[in-house]
Amino acid sequence: MGTLLRLIAMRLGLGLITLLIVSILIFFAVELLPGDLAEAVLGQGATDETVAAMREQLGLDRPAPIRYFEWLGGAVTGDFGQSLVTGERVSSAISQRFANTLFLASYAAIIAVPLAIVLGVIVALLRNTVFDRVANVLTLTSISSPEFFLGYILILFLSVRWQVFPSNASLSGGMNLDDLLYRTFLPALTLVLVVTAHMMRMTRAAIINLLASPYIEMARLKGVPPWKRIVHHALPNAWAPIINVVALNLAYLVTGVVLVEVVFVYPGIGQLLVDAVAKRDFPIVQACCLIFAATFILLNLAADVGSILTNPRLRHPK
Amino acid sequence: MSYFVIGYFALLIGGACVAAYYKQQSALIVLFALTLVSFLLGIIGGAVVLWGIAVAAGALAFCAMTAYSFREFLILLLPKRLAKQVATAPLTASFGMFVILIYMIAGIFAPWIAPFGEAEVVGSAFAPPDDTLLLGGDQLGRDMFSRLIFGARNTVGLALLATTLAFIAGAATGLLAATKGGIFDQLMGRFADIIMSIPALIFALLILSIFGTNLTVIVIVVAVIYSPRVFRLTRAVAGNVVVMDYIEAAKLRGEGDWYLIRREILPNSTAPLVAEFGLEFCFVFLLIAGLSFLGLGIQPPTADWGSMVRENATLISFGVITPLIPAAAIALLTVAVNFVVDWMLFRSSGLKEKL
């Protein structure tokens, strides 16, 4: 058990260091601005006095490393400073939207994960049949389509032509869960289509890899029935790759959500980020990037820890 | 029951019987499964759904026939050694090659194919399709069809440039890391880890917000984001080659690093690298299309598929499919490249899966 804990602790530590370096990258990327932040915000026509005043207001007269630690300290406690455009607190602009994004992503994940794993295992069992070929073509097509293509197709058919679901996923306060699920169905479905395809392919590959190993062949030769081969022999070893697949695809959801939110005008953090990039509102850009990157790193970390935990060879060391 | 519905099921069941008689198991399964599914869907959605299935099946058959004749055409045309390889390609792969060829022709000869210039206003805004404007007009009254053709040049060209840059940078550092090893290897590995721990789109948005959206920045950013992937793969592939005896022999002969990379390692790792180039292209292409869709990619009036979708998106709410056409163009090319890559990966991974 000792080695297992040490492995996990090491992986967690590594994740923390990565997160720290990424935060340094995000902070100092803004320092690369031609000129500096104050000049970029005020534009070409600003006089020297206004630039100087702005610098003082933003605290740019102090050295960058000190400002970095202040920013990081604020970020850890949920304070990301003020928006440059509206003057609003960044944290208050983000918090509700972040909850919305999490809601959309988990909505998609709850549908996609069981669906993808079941379909992936079925396709792996039926490999090299017609179904496998058809599934291969369909999943490849789904992966290759940009999210906005799938999104607009769904809008065109399900909301404009047949009017089953609303295309505009705007939310208002006081909606109950049913209403919420109904209104956000199309964006969630778009994400499900992309992520399920990815996950199915990866699950299929993982299972097929496993079924090719000698001990499964042995089980087959000694006459173990197919379902027992899968449940007793293959599955205990398949958990690690499957958990890995799930976590990696949830991390993929993090990026997919940005485009989908823009297509469906969903009030989430991705849309906020895109708007902030267009307006060059750096505190918001930094905050959103840090949140996205942290989620991404966390999920990758979960994938690693999950596969360590479920690896029978590590759980029962010789 | 209209004649269409009766004919539809008669055709399917008849086809299934013929397949069963000639012992074509897979065809039988497909046809009969399709019969059952369309029976269910027909009850729920009516004849419209059956029309949809019929049209889709027709389109699929058309694609398959195109792919088949293109493959036979290539086999006749190419020299013997290449023809032998092409003959093993599945229909999906030859369809992919066909589509890539069409896009190449459209991109290279864009000014001659397109009836109008890419920024030329020739009709009214959102004009419906007619004989001169094949796909109608866009939000400013420019010809959609011409812009689509020019988009093949701009969007695909930019993606190709960025991919090539990412690939050269990634492959060069990967090969060097594998041959040199030591500190350089470690440093590059950690650097790649960090770049890869930030989601691509987020990283691109961060950098574009700082440097603004111009083409040079986009190409460089995309190259930086995607080169670590190439680096990792190259390093892994080359790492397996480096330990071979013939490399040892070459080293003992006193050959330099450059010779080793060029004459010994590269020829033995081309297959996975070529497949990786295709995959990489898909990622880059989708990222650039996504950025353009968000209004942060290629700037107007240059024709570009991502921004064309965005500019015409309002038409969707009137049930018009025009904005979907450039999006479909993006999807079709990515699918095509993926089909070809799939085949190449299968070839290079050996026939392990065939068991």
Short mmCIF file of C-alpha atoms in Angstrom, two decimals, chain B residues 8-36:
data_model
loop_
_atom_site.label_atom_id
_atom_site.label_comp_id
_atom_site.label_asym_id
_atom_site.label_seq_id
_atom_site.Cartn_x
_atom_site.Cartn_y
_atom_site.Cartn_z
CA TYR B 8 -39.45 1.57 -50.14
CA PHE B 9 -40.22 -1.50 -48.05
CA ALA B 10 -40.55 -3.75 -51.12
CA LEU B 11 -37.06 -2.74 -52.22
CA LEU B 12 -35.55 -3.32 -48.77
CA ILE B 13 -37.19 -6.69 -48.19
CA GLY B 14 -36.51 -7.80 -51.75
CA GLY B 15 -32.87 -6.81 -51.33
CA ALA B 16 -32.70 -8.73 -48.07
CA CYS B 17 -34.12 -11.84 -49.78
CA VAL B 18 -31.59 -11.62 -52.61
CA ALA B 19 -28.77 -11.19 -50.08
CA ALA B 20 -30.02 -14.20 -48.10
CA TYR B 21 -30.28 -16.33 -51.24
CA TYR B 22 -26.72 -15.55 -52.27
CA LYS B 23 -25.48 -16.08 -48.67
CA GLN B 24 -24.26 -12.49 -48.26
CA GLN B 25 -24.54 -12.37 -44.49
CA SER B 26 -23.41 -8.80 -43.81
CA ALA B 27 -25.58 -7.33 -46.57
CA LEU B 28 -28.54 -9.28 -45.20
CA ILE B 29 -27.97 -7.97 -41.68
CA VAL B 30 -27.69 -4.38 -42.89
CA LEU B 31 -30.77 -4.55 -45.09
CA PHE B 32 -32.94 -6.27 -42.56
CA ALA B 33 -31.83 -4.05 -39.68
CA LEU B 34 -32.60 -1.07 -41.91
CA THR B 35 -36.07 -2.48 -42.62
CA LEU B 36 -36.82 -2.85 -38.92
#
